[in-house]
XYZ file of C-alpha atoms in Angstrom:
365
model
C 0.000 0.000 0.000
C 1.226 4.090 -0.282
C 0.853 5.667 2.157
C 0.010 9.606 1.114
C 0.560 11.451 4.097
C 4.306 10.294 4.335
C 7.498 8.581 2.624
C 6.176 5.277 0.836
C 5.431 2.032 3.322
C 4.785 -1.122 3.182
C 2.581 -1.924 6.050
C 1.011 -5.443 4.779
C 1.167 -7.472 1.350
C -1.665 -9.302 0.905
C -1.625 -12.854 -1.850
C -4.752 -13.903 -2.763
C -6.751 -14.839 0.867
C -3.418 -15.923 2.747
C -1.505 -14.157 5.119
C 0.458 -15.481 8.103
C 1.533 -12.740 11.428
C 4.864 -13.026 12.950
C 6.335 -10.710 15.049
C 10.104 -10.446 14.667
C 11.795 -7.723 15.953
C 8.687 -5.655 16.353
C 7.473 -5.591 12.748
C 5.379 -7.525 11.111
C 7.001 -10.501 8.209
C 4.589 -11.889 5.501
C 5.572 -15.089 4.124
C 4.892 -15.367 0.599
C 6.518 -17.696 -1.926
C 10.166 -16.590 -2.104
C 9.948 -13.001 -0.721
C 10.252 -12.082 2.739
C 9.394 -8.154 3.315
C 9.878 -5.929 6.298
C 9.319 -2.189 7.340
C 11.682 -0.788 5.887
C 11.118 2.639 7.363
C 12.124 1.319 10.239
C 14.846 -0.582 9.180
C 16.329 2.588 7.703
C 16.031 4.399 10.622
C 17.765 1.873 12.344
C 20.426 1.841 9.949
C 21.031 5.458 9.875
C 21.024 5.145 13.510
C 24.069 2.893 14.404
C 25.989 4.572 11.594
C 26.154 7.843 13.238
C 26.980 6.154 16.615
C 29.543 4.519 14.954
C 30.893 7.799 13.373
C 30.653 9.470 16.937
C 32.658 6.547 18.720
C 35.465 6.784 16.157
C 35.263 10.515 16.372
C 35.952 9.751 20.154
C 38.694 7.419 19.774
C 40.810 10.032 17.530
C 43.861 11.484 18.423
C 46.316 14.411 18.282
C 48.487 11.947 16.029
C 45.726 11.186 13.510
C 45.684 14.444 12.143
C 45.916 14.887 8.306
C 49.574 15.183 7.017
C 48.508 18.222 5.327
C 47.545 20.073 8.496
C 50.626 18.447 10.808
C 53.069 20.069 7.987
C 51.230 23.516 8.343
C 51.212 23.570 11.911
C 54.763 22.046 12.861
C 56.278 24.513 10.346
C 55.442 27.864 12.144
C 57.710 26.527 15.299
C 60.852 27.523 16.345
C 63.779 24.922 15.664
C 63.519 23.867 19.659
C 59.659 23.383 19.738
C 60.319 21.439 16.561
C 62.332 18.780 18.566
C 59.959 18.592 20.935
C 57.392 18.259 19.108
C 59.499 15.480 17.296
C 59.224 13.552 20.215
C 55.372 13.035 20.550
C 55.221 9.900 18.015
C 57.014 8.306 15.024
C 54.427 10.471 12.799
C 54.811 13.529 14.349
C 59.140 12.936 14.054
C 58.371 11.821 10.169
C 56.960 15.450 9.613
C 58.810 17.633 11.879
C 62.243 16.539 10.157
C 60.605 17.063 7.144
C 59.385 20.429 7.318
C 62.998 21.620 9.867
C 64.817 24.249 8.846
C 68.232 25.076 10.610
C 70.305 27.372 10.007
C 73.610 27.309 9.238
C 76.272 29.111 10.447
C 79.165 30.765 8.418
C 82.308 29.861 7.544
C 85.709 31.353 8.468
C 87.349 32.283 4.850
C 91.284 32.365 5.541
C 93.651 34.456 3.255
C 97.033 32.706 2.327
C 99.992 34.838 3.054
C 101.424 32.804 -0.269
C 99.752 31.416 -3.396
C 96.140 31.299 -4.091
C 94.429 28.298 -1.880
C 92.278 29.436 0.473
C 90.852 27.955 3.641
C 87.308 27.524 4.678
C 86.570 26.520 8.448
C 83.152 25.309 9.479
C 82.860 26.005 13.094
C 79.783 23.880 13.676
C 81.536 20.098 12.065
C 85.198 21.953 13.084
C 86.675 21.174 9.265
C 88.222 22.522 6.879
C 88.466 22.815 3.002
C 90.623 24.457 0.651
C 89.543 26.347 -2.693
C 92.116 27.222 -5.269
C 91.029 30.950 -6.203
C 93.326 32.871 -8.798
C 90.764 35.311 -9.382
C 92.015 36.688 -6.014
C 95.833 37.147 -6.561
C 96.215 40.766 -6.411
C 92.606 41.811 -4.537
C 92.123 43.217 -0.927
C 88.925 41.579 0.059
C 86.535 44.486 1.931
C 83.465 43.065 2.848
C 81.534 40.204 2.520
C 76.979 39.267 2.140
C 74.983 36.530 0.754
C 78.123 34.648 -0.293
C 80.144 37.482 -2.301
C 83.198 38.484 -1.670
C 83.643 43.027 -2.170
C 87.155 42.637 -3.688
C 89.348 45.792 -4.441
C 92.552 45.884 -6.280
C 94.722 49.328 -5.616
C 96.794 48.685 -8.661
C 93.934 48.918 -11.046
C 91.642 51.065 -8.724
C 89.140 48.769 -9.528
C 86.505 47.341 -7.615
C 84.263 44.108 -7.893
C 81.860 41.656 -6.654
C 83.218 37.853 -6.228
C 81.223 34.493 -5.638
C 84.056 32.353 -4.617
C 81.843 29.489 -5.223
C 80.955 29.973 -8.529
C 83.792 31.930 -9.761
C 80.746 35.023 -10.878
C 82.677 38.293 -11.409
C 80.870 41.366 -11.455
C 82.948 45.132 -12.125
C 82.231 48.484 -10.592
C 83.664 51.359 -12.028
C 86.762 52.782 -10.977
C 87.307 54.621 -7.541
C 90.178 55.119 -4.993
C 89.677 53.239 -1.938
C 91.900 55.259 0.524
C 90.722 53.517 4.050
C 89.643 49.957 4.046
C 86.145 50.841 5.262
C 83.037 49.714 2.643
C 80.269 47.410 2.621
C 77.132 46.625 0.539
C 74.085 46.175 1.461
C 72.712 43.089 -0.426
C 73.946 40.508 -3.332
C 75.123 42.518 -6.580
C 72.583 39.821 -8.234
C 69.734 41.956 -6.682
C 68.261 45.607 -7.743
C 68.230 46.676 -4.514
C 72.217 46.335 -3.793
C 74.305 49.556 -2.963
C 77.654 49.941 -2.709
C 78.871 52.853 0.380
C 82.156 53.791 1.910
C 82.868 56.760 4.222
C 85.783 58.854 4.187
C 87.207 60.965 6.644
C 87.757 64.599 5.250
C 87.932 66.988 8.979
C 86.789 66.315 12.020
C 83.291 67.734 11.351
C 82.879 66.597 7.737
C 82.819 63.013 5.872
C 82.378 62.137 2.305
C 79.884 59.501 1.540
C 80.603 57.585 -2.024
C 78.047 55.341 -3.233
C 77.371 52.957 -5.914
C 75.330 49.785 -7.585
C 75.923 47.003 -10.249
C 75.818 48.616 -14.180
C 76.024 52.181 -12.636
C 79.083 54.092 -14.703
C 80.355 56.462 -11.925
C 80.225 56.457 -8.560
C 78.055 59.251 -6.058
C 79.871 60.890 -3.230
C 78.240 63.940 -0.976
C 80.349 65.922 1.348
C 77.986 65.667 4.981
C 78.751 68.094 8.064
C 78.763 66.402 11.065
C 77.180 68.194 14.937
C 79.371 65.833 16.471
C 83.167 64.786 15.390
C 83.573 61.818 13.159
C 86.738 60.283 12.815
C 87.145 57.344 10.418
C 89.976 55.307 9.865
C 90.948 51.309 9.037
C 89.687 50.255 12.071
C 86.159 51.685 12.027
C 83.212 48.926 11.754
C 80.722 49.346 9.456
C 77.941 46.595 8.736
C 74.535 46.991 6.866
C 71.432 46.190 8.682
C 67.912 46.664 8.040
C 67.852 49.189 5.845
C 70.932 51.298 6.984
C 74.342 51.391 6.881
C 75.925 51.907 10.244
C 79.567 53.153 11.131
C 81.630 53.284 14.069
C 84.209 55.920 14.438
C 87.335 55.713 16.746
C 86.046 58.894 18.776
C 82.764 56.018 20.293
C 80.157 57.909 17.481
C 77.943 56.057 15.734
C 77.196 57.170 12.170
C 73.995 56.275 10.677
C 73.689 56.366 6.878
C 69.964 55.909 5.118
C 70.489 55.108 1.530
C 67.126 55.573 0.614
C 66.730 59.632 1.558
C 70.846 59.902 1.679
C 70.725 61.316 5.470
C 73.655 61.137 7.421
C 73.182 61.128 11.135
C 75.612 60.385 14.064
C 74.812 59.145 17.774
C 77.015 59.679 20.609
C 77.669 56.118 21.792
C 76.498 52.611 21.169
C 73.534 51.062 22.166
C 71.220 48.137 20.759
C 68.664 49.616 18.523
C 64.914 48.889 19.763
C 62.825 49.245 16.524
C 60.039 49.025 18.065
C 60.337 52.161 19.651
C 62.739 53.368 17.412
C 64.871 54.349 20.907
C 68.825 53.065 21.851
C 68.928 50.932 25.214
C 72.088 49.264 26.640
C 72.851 46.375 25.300
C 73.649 43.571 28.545
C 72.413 39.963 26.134
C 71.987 39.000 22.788
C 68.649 37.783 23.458
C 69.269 34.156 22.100
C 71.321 35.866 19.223
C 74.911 34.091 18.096
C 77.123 36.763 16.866
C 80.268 36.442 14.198
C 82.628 39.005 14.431
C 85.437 39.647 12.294
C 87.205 43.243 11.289
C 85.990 43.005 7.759
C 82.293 41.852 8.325
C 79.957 40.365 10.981
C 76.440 38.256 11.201
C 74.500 37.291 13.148
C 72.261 34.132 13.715
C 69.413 32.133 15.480
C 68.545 28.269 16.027
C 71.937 26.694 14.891
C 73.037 23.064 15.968
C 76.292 22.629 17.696
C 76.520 26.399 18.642
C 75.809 28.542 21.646
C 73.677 30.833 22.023
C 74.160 34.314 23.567
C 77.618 33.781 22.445
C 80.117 35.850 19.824
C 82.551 33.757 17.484
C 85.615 35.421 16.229
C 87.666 34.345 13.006
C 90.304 33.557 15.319
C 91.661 29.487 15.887
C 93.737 28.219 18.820
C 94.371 24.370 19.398
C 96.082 24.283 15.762
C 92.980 25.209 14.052
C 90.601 22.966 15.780
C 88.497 25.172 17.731
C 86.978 28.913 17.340
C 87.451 31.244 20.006
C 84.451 32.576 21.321
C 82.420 34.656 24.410
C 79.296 33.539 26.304
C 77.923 36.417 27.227
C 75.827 33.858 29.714
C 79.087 32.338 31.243
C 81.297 35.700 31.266
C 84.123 34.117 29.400
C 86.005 33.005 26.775
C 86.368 29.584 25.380
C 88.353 27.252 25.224
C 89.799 27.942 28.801
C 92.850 29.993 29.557
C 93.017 32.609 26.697
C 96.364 34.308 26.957
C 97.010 34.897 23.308
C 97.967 38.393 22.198
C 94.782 40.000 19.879
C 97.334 41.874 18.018
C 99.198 38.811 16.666
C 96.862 37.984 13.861
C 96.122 40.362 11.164
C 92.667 41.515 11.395
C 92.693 41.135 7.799
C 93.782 38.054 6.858
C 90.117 36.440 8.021
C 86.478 36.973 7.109
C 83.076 35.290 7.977
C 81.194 33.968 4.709
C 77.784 31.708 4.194
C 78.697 28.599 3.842
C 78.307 26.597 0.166
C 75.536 24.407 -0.768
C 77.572 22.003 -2.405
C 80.817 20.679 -1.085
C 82.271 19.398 -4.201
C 83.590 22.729 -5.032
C 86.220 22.222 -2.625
C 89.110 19.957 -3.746
């Protein structure tokens, strides 16, 4: 029968004059020749009933662990390198995906100058080995400063002055100038548009000139600035690039601040970390987690390394025949290894410089 006030049932089936009554289950079974029917509205229901119990138990029963792969990757990958291991250590799935979305940092390498001949040195701090590069291309060349893995190279014979990949052997020319103080740097890979070339030079007490450059320029820009406080500059000055600015330390404590992108020239009375968030100088007591590399020609700085310390500066310095890097916790208020009593003025401060390290080692030999 149909019923019309609802979904279709089947309340009875009637052959000829026969019908039999059985109650299994609660419904009602009619036994005809080879068919057996039941109510199967209620059957459905039923049905449709333990599935979603089912659904709900398993729903119950499901763990942290059993999330998609998709969604593990997405959320492991915004930790830091530590919360990374730890989260490593929940389960063999979690350790599958946290190595594979890890990223750690590597630290740079210490790029040593021969005194003789062209094969240079390259000390990894963090395995403590070394490899040697045969590099011509350098015969002649003071090396100035050093990002992304090029080398600023300057050669006084020719005046000339040049960007250097030691690892691919790229060369790229700048015009002519006359380097008279060892002081430049650049503020990103000549491979990018954004890469400038500046050096300061020391004219009076009270006034600098400023020279700057870029890749494919023909001529380089110097501006004569006044200084309100005295600037002194000289081989030993430091002068690194950093967020936007170049920044310059004179022998008198000043701080000169250079902004490439309005050409200001500022200078600040002493040094202090810079807190960008207020845009104000506080003293500077810990690096905050921070592992410094210092060298006279160039310095870095970097987070979540393996094998390192933190809070710690690394200079391009060796003792124990080249096996170990001397360094300063700033946590343990010394230097290691134990019992420094070297003199600081027995290595030349140019004969070293901190680079990235390679991708490939085969270009060593």
């Amino acid at each position: 029968m149909q019923n019309w006030g609802g979904e279709p049932r089947i309340e009875e089936v009637v052959a000829g004059n026969q019908k039999s009554e059985d109650k299994e289950e609660g419904g009602m079974t009619l036994n005809l020749p080879g068919l057996c029917v039941c109510r199967l509205t209620e059957t459905i229901k039923h049905d449709r009933r333990a599935a979603i119990e089912e659904n709900n138990e398993k729903e119950k029963q499901q763990t942290w662990s059993d999330l998609p792969v998709e969604l593990l990757e997405l959320i492991i990958s915004r930790l830091t390198l530590m919360e990374n291991i730890r989260a490593s250590a929940a389960c063999k799935r979690w350790l599958s995906v946290a190595i594979s979305v890890r990223v750690v940092n590597k630290p740079p390498w210490i790029m040593f100058f021969p005194k003789f001949g062209d094969l240079f040195e390259f000390y990894d701090p963090s395995q403590r080995k070394t490899y040697s590069l045969a590099l011509p291309e350098l015969l002649g060349s003071r090396v100035c400063y050093t990002k992304d893995g090029w080398l600023l190279l300057y050669k006084p014979r020719t005046q000339r002055m040049l960007f250097f990949s030691p690892y691919t052997r790229e060369l790229i020319k700048l015009p002519r100038f006359e380097l008279t103080h060892q002081i430049v740097a650049f503020s990103s890979g000549p491979t990018s548009p954004g890469c400038i070339v500046f050096t300061v030079k020391h004219i009076s007490p009270t006034v600098v000139a400023i020279s700057t450059c870029h890749p494919g320029a023909t001529e380089w820009t110097t501006i004569n600035y006044h200084n309100r406080l005295p600037f002194v500059s000289s081989i030993w000055n430091k002068l690194v690039f950093c967020n936007g600015l170049f920044y310059c330390l004179s022998l008198t404590g000043w701080l000169g601040v250079y902004n490439p992108q309005d050409s200001t020239w500022n200078i600040h009375p002493k040094i202090y970390k810079l807190d960008q968030i207020n845009k104000v100088w506080v003293e500077m007591k810990t690096l905050g987690g921070l592992t410094l590399f210092a060298s006279f020609l160039s310095s870095q700085a970097r987070t979540d390394l393996l094998g390192m310390k933190r809070n710690s500066v690394y200079f391009s310095k060796f003792r124990f025949y080249g096996k170990r890097c001397i360094s300063y916790s700033l946590d343990d208020c010394r230097y290691y290894p134990r019992k420094q009593c070297y003199d600081w003025g027995e290595q030349n401060p140019f004969e070293s410089v901190w680079i990235e390290p390679p991708e490939d080692l085969s270009v060593f030999v």
